[in-house]
């Protein structure tokens, strides 16, 4: 994502009878994300993940919640790459094995549980191998959707569950696209 991508984020409005996220609040937060990519403000992936939007006022069509959540997932991953000084993430449709191998998750914040690091690392190895050998073998999008990581033992190595879950969403989308391309050919 580029700063311009952040500023130009567009989301569908919810249909009548459904309340999406408050549009003005989402727009303001997208501006803040753009500022973080420019380096003019500090914003972490955890702060993005923990931000909660108010529902649109009754009678107003807010932004589609799923579209906004998917956008925030991508922003978290891209912001993490930018924070480490890596080249920008190519996007979920082009997630590479190298992207997966270089990925590092944060430890959970104090008082929050995390996933067992060894279990997540093993899963990342499977994802990287699957992406390296695109085809009908390996991890499927359904397998990735069904993954259920164990919580880390108290005091043991762990990863922030929200970051892992956000990346898992990217993996599911990538594998789904890969499967669709394979069945189309």
PDB file of C-alpha atoms in Angstrom:
ATOM      1  CA  UNK A   1       0.000   0.000   0.000  1.00  0.00           C
ATOM      2  CA  UNK A   2       1.134   3.463  -0.711  1.00  0.00           C
ATOM      3  CA  UNK A   3       0.156   6.670   1.011  1.00  0.00           C
ATOM      4  CA  UNK A   4      -2.105   7.399  -1.947  1.00  0.00           C
ATOM      5  CA  UNK A   5      -3.746   3.949  -1.533  1.00  0.00           C
ATOM      6  CA  UNK A   6      -4.476   4.838   2.071  1.00  0.00           C
ATOM      7  CA  UNK A   7      -6.017   8.172   1.149  1.00  0.00           C
ATOM      8  CA  UNK A   8      -8.048   6.750  -1.739  1.00  0.00           C
ATOM      9  CA  UNK A   9      -9.595   3.866   0.198  1.00  0.00           C
ATOM     10  CA  UNK A  10     -13.204   3.472  -0.876  1.00  0.00           C
ATOM     11  CA  UNK A  11     -15.764   1.246   0.720  1.00  0.00           C
ATOM     12  CA  UNK A  12     -19.247   0.212  -0.315  1.00  0.00           C
ATOM     13  CA  UNK A  13     -22.154   1.572   1.668  1.00  0.00           C
ATOM     14  CA  UNK A  14     -24.399  -0.839   3.536  1.00  0.00           C
ATOM     15  CA  UNK A  15     -27.848  -1.581   2.126  1.00  0.00           C
ATOM     16  CA  UNK A  16     -30.983  -0.147   3.730  1.00  0.00           C
ATOM     17  CA  UNK A  17     -31.703  -1.729   7.085  1.00  0.00           C
ATOM     18  CA  UNK A  18     -28.073  -2.524   7.898  1.00  0.00           C
ATOM     19  CA  UNK A  19     -25.734  -0.371   9.925  1.00  0.00           C
ATOM     20  CA  UNK A  20     -22.139  -0.308   8.855  1.00  0.00           C
ATOM     21  CA  UNK A  21     -19.248   1.606  10.336  1.00  0.00           C
ATOM     22  CA  UNK A  22     -19.544   5.378  10.698  1.00  0.00           C
ATOM     23  CA  UNK A  23     -18.129   6.691   7.404  1.00  0.00           C
ATOM     24  CA  UNK A  24     -16.602   9.897   8.784  1.00  0.00           C
ATOM     25  CA  UNK A  25     -14.791   7.982  11.510  1.00  0.00           C
ATOM     26  CA  UNK A  26     -13.425   5.417   9.028  1.00  0.00           C
ATOM     27  CA  UNK A  27     -12.280   8.181   6.662  1.00  0.00           C
ATOM     28  CA  UNK A  28     -10.474   9.966   9.500  1.00  0.00           C
ATOM     29  CA  UNK A  29      -8.758   6.742  10.568  1.00  0.00           C
ATOM     30  CA  UNK A  30      -7.671   6.052   6.968  1.00  0.00           C
ATOM     31  CA  UNK A  31      -6.072   9.511   6.920  1.00  0.00           C
ATOM     32  CA  UNK A  32      -4.224   8.575  10.108  1.00  0.00           C
ATOM     33  CA  UNK A  33      -2.998   5.347   8.477  1.00  0.00           C
ATOM     34  CA  UNK A  34      -1.777   7.366   5.470  1.00  0.00           C
ATOM     35  CA  UNK A  35       0.074   9.706   7.834  1.00  0.00           C
ATOM     36  CA  UNK A  36       1.726   6.695   9.481  1.00  0.00           C
ATOM     37  CA  UNK A  37       2.993   5.490   6.103  1.00  0.00           C
ATOM     38  CA  UNK A  38       4.396   8.972   5.461  1.00  0.00           C
ATOM     39  CA  UNK A  39       6.119   8.881   8.836  1.00  0.00           C
ATOM     40  CA  UNK A  40       4.319  11.955  10.145  1.00  0.00           C
ATOM     41  CA  UNK A  41       2.572  10.059  12.944  1.00  0.00           C
ATOM     42  CA  UNK A  42       3.155   6.881  14.909  1.00  0.00           C
ATOM     43  CA  UNK A  43       0.623   4.093  14.468  1.00  0.00           C
ATOM     44  CA  UNK A  44       1.264   0.422  15.138  1.00  0.00           C
ATOM     45  CA  UNK A  45      -0.415  -2.632  13.678  1.00  0.00           C
ATOM     46  CA  UNK A  46      -1.740  -3.370  17.166  1.00  0.00           C
ATOM     47  CA  UNK A  47      -3.352   0.070  17.373  1.00  0.00           C
ATOM     48  CA  UNK A  48      -5.039  -0.504  14.023  1.00  0.00           C
ATOM     49  CA  UNK A  49      -6.223  -3.930  15.107  1.00  0.00           C
ATOM     50  CA  UNK A  50      -7.611  -2.660  18.427  1.00  0.00           C
ATOM     51  CA  UNK A  51      -9.402   0.372  16.963  1.00  0.00           C
ATOM     52  CA  UNK A  52     -13.173   0.063  17.090  1.00  0.00           C
ATOM     53  CA  UNK A  53     -15.474   2.093  14.897  1.00  0.00           C
ATOM     54  CA  UNK A  54     -18.863   3.362  15.968  1.00  0.00           C
ATOM     55  CA  UNK A  55     -21.878   2.172  14.013  1.00  0.00           C
ATOM     56  CA  UNK A  56     -23.399   4.609  11.540  1.00  0.00           C
ATOM     57  CA  UNK A  57     -26.275   6.641  12.905  1.00  0.00           C
ATOM     58  CA  UNK A  58     -29.761   5.257  12.336  1.00  0.00           C
ATOM     59  CA  UNK A  59     -30.988   6.160   8.888  1.00  0.00           C
ATOM     60  CA  UNK A  60     -27.462   6.561   7.485  1.00  0.00           C
ATOM     61  CA  UNK A  61     -25.666   4.060   5.307  1.00  0.00           C
ATOM     62  CA  UNK A  62     -22.303   3.322   6.859  1.00  0.00           C
ATOM     63  CA  UNK A  63     -19.342   1.597   5.280  1.00  0.00           C
ATOM     64  CA  UNK A  64     -19.450  -2.153   4.724  1.00  0.00           C
ATOM     65  CA  UNK A  65     -17.843  -3.714   7.792  1.00  0.00           C
ATOM     66  CA  UNK A  66     -16.194  -6.626   5.964  1.00  0.00           C
ATOM     67  CA  UNK A  67     -14.557  -4.341   3.389  1.00  0.00           C
ATOM     68  CA  UNK A  68     -13.219  -2.023   6.069  1.00  0.00           C
ATOM     69  CA  UNK A  69     -11.927  -4.962   8.155  1.00  0.00           C
ATOM     70  CA  UNK A  70     -10.176  -6.504   5.107  1.00  0.00           C
ATOM     71  CA  UNK A  71      -8.586  -3.146   4.326  1.00  0.00           C
ATOM     72  CA  UNK A  72      -7.337  -2.813   7.910  1.00  0.00           C
ATOM     73  CA  UNK A  73      -5.872  -6.338   7.771  1.00  0.00           C
ATOM     74  CA  UNK A  74      -3.854  -5.373   4.678  1.00  0.00           C
ATOM     75  CA  UNK A  75      -2.813  -2.077   6.265  1.00  0.00           C
ATOM     76  CA  UNK A  76      -1.507  -3.918   9.350  1.00  0.00           C
ATOM     77  CA  UNK A  77       0.630  -6.282   7.288  1.00  0.00           C
ATOM     78  CA  UNK A  78       1.942  -3.477   5.063  1.00  0.00           C
ATOM     79  CA  UNK A  79       2.653  -1.215   8.025  1.00  0.00           C
ATOM     80  CA  UNK A  80       4.634  -4.003   9.681  1.00  0.00           C
ATOM     81  CA  UNK A  81       6.747  -4.414   6.538  1.00  0.00           C
ATOM     82  CA  UNK A  82       7.306  -0.658   6.372  1.00  0.00           C
ATOM     83  CA  UNK A  83       8.232  -0.513  10.072  1.00  0.00           C
ATOM     84  CA  UNK A  84      10.970  -3.105   9.483  1.00  0.00           C
ATOM     85  CA  UNK A  85      12.254  -1.219   6.450  1.00  0.00           C
ATOM     86  CA  UNK A  86      11.372  -3.985   4.017  1.00  0.00           C
ATOM     87  CA  UNK A  87      10.005  -3.233   0.611  1.00  0.00           C
ATOM     88  CA  UNK A  88       6.265  -2.731   0.638  1.00  0.00           C
ATOM     89  CA  UNK A  89       4.197  -5.849   0.802  1.00  0.00           C
ATOM     90  CA  UNK A  90       3.054  -6.839  -2.684  1.00  0.00           C
ATOM     91  CA  UNK A  91      -0.531  -7.431  -1.609  1.00  0.00           C
ATOM     92  CA  UNK A  92      -2.437 -10.571  -0.739  1.00  0.00           C
ATOM     93  CA  UNK A  93      -2.818 -11.668  -4.344  1.00  0.00           C
ATOM     94  CA  UNK A  94       0.967 -11.851  -4.697  1.00  0.00           C
ATOM     95  CA  UNK A  95       1.996 -13.152  -1.285  1.00  0.00           C
ATOM     96  CA  UNK A  96       5.247 -15.015  -1.814  1.00  0.00           C
ATOM     97  CA  UNK A  97       7.030 -17.733   0.161  1.00  0.00           C
ATOM     98  CA  UNK A  98       9.748 -15.168   0.959  1.00  0.00           C
ATOM     99  CA  UNK A  99       7.125 -12.822   2.442  1.00  0.00           C
ATOM    100  CA  UNK A 100       5.961 -15.600   4.739  1.00  0.00           C
ATOM    101  CA  UNK A 101       9.482 -16.606   5.763  1.00  0.00           C
ATOM    102  CA  UNK A 102      10.443 -13.017   6.664  1.00  0.00           C
ATOM    103  CA  UNK A 103       7.295 -12.295   8.647  1.00  0.00           C
ATOM    104  CA  UNK A 104       7.686 -11.729  12.389  1.00  0.00           C
ATOM    105  CA  UNK A 105       4.822 -11.296  14.815  1.00  0.00           C
ATOM    106  CA  UNK A 106       4.882  -9.224  17.974  1.00  0.00           C
ATOM    107  CA  UNK A 107       4.587 -10.627  21.462  1.00  0.00           C
ATOM    108  CA  UNK A 108       1.114 -10.135  22.932  1.00  0.00           C
ATOM    109  CA  UNK A 109       0.541  -6.959  24.951  1.00  0.00           C
ATOM    110  CA  UNK A 110       0.689  -7.319  28.742  1.00  0.00           C
ATOM    111  CA  UNK A 111      -2.341  -9.110  30.087  1.00  0.00           C
ATOM    112  CA  UNK A 112      -3.287 -10.624  26.717  1.00  0.00           C
ATOM    113  CA  UNK A 113      -2.877 -14.248  25.703  1.00  0.00           C
ATOM    114  CA  UNK A 114      -0.996 -15.229  22.588  1.00  0.00           C
ATOM    115  CA  UNK A 115      -0.618 -18.223  20.315  1.00  0.00           C
ATOM    116  CA  UNK A 116       2.170 -20.744  20.841  1.00  0.00           C
ATOM    117  CA  UNK A 117       5.064 -19.453  18.731  1.00  0.00           C
ATOM    118  CA  UNK A 118       6.332 -22.891  17.689  1.00  0.00           C
ATOM    119  CA  UNK A 119       2.901 -23.892  16.384  1.00  0.00           C
ATOM    120  CA  UNK A 120       2.524 -20.680  14.372  1.00  0.00           C
ATOM    121  CA  UNK A 121       6.077 -21.013  12.994  1.00  0.00           C
ATOM    122  CA  UNK A 122       5.314 -24.564  11.815  1.00  0.00           C
ATOM    123  CA  UNK A 123       2.159 -23.307  10.098  1.00  0.00           C
ATOM    124  CA  UNK A 124       4.150 -20.524   8.387  1.00  0.00           C
ATOM    125  CA  UNK A 125       6.569 -23.143   7.023  1.00  0.00           C
ATOM    126  CA  UNK A 126       3.613 -25.050   5.525  1.00  0.00           C
ATOM    127  CA  UNK A 127       2.209 -21.837   4.008  1.00  0.00           C
ATOM    128  CA  UNK A 128       5.585 -20.948   2.467  1.00  0.00           C
ATOM    129  CA  UNK A 129       5.957 -24.449   1.008  1.00  0.00           C
ATOM    130  CA  UNK A 130       2.424 -24.331  -0.407  1.00  0.00           C
ATOM    131  CA  UNK A 131       3.034 -20.956  -2.064  1.00  0.00           C
ATOM    132  CA  UNK A 132       6.355 -22.158  -3.475  1.00  0.00           C
ATOM    133  CA  UNK A 133       4.716 -25.171  -5.107  1.00  0.00           C
ATOM    134  CA  UNK A 134       1.395 -23.824  -6.355  1.00  0.00           C
ATOM    135  CA  UNK A 135      -0.945 -26.623  -7.336  1.00  0.00           C
ATOM    136  CA  UNK A 136      -3.488 -29.035  -5.961  1.00  0.00           C
ATOM    137  CA  UNK A 137      -1.236 -30.321  -3.175  1.00  0.00           C
ATOM    138  CA  UNK A 138      -0.393 -28.594   0.068  1.00  0.00           C
ATOM    139  CA  UNK A 139      -2.449 -26.367   2.286  1.00  0.00           C
ATOM    140  CA  UNK A 140      -5.919 -25.429   1.032  1.00  0.00           C
ATOM    141  CA  UNK A 141      -7.849 -22.263   1.817  1.00  0.00           C
ATOM    142  CA  UNK A 142     -10.298 -24.411   3.802  1.00  0.00           C
ATOM    143  CA  UNK A 143      -7.410 -25.861   5.825  1.00  0.00           C
ATOM    144  CA  UNK A 144      -6.183 -22.342   6.577  1.00  0.00           C
ATOM    145  CA  UNK A 145      -9.700 -21.207   7.587  1.00  0.00           C
ATOM    146  CA  UNK A 146      -9.990 -24.161   9.967  1.00  0.00           C
ATOM    147  CA  UNK A 147      -6.642 -23.695  11.719  1.00  0.00           C
ATOM    148  CA  UNK A 148      -6.988 -23.289  15.460  1.00  0.00           C
ATOM    149  CA  UNK A 149      -3.753 -22.352  17.200  1.00  0.00           C
ATOM    150  CA  UNK A 150      -3.256 -23.339  20.813  1.00  0.00           C
ATOM    151  CA  UNK A 151      -2.692 -20.635  23.389  1.00  0.00           C
ATOM    152  CA  UNK A 152       0.886 -20.333  24.581  1.00  0.00           C
ATOM    153  CA  UNK A 153       1.863 -21.736  27.928  1.00  0.00           C
ATOM    154  CA  UNK A 154       2.237 -19.003  30.557  1.00  0.00           C
ATOM    155  CA  UNK A 155       5.698 -17.500  30.174  1.00  0.00           C
ATOM    156  CA  UNK A 156       6.344 -19.424  26.955  1.00  0.00           C
ATOM    157  CA  UNK A 157       7.150 -17.906  23.571  1.00  0.00           C
ATOM    158  CA  UNK A 158       4.008 -16.488  22.006  1.00  0.00           C
ATOM    159  CA  UNK A 159       2.723 -14.267  19.225  1.00  0.00           C
ATOM    160  CA  UNK A 160       0.062 -11.600  19.413  1.00  0.00           C
ATOM    161  CA  UNK A 161      -3.101 -13.446  18.364  1.00  0.00           C
ATOM    162  CA  UNK A 162      -4.666 -10.456  16.578  1.00  0.00           C
ATOM    163  CA  UNK A 163      -1.629 -10.068  14.293  1.00  0.00           C
ATOM    164  CA  UNK A 164      -1.581 -13.796  13.522  1.00  0.00           C
ATOM    165  CA  UNK A 165      -5.324 -13.789  12.812  1.00  0.00           C
ATOM    166  CA  UNK A 166      -4.972 -10.808  10.453  1.00  0.00           C
ATOM    167  CA  UNK A 167      -2.210 -12.537   8.536  1.00  0.00           C
ATOM    168  CA  UNK A 168      -4.269 -15.732   8.461  1.00  0.00           C
ATOM    169  CA  UNK A 169      -6.983 -13.751   6.633  1.00  0.00           C
ATOM    170  CA  UNK A 170      -4.384 -12.743   4.026  1.00  0.00           C
ATOM    171  CA  UNK A 171      -3.281 -16.374   3.666  1.00  0.00           C
ATOM    172  CA  UNK A 172      -6.876 -17.550   3.143  1.00  0.00           C
ATOM    173  CA  UNK A 173      -7.454 -14.920   0.433  1.00  0.00           C
ATOM    174  CA  UNK A 174      -4.150 -15.790  -1.267  1.00  0.00           C
ATOM    175  CA  UNK A 175      -4.851 -19.514  -1.259  1.00  0.00           C
ATOM    176  CA  UNK A 176      -8.406 -18.961  -2.495  1.00  0.00           C
ATOM    177  CA  UNK A 177      -7.081 -16.951  -5.445  1.00  0.00           C
ATOM    178  CA  UNK A 178      -4.420 -19.577  -6.111  1.00  0.00           C
ATOM    179  CA  UNK A 179      -7.073 -22.326  -6.101  1.00  0.00           C
ATOM    180  CA  UNK A 180      -9.319 -20.346  -8.448  1.00  0.00           C
ATOM    181  CA  UNK A 181      -6.464 -19.784 -10.891  1.00  0.00           C
ATOM    182  CA  UNK A 182      -5.546 -23.477 -10.779  1.00  0.00           C
ATOM    183  CA  UNK A 183      -9.103 -24.650 -11.462  1.00  0.00           C
ATOM    184  CA  UNK A 184      -9.479 -22.099 -14.288  1.00  0.00           C
ATOM    185  CA  UNK A 185      -6.399 -23.409 -16.110  1.00  0.00           C
TER     186      UNK A 185
END
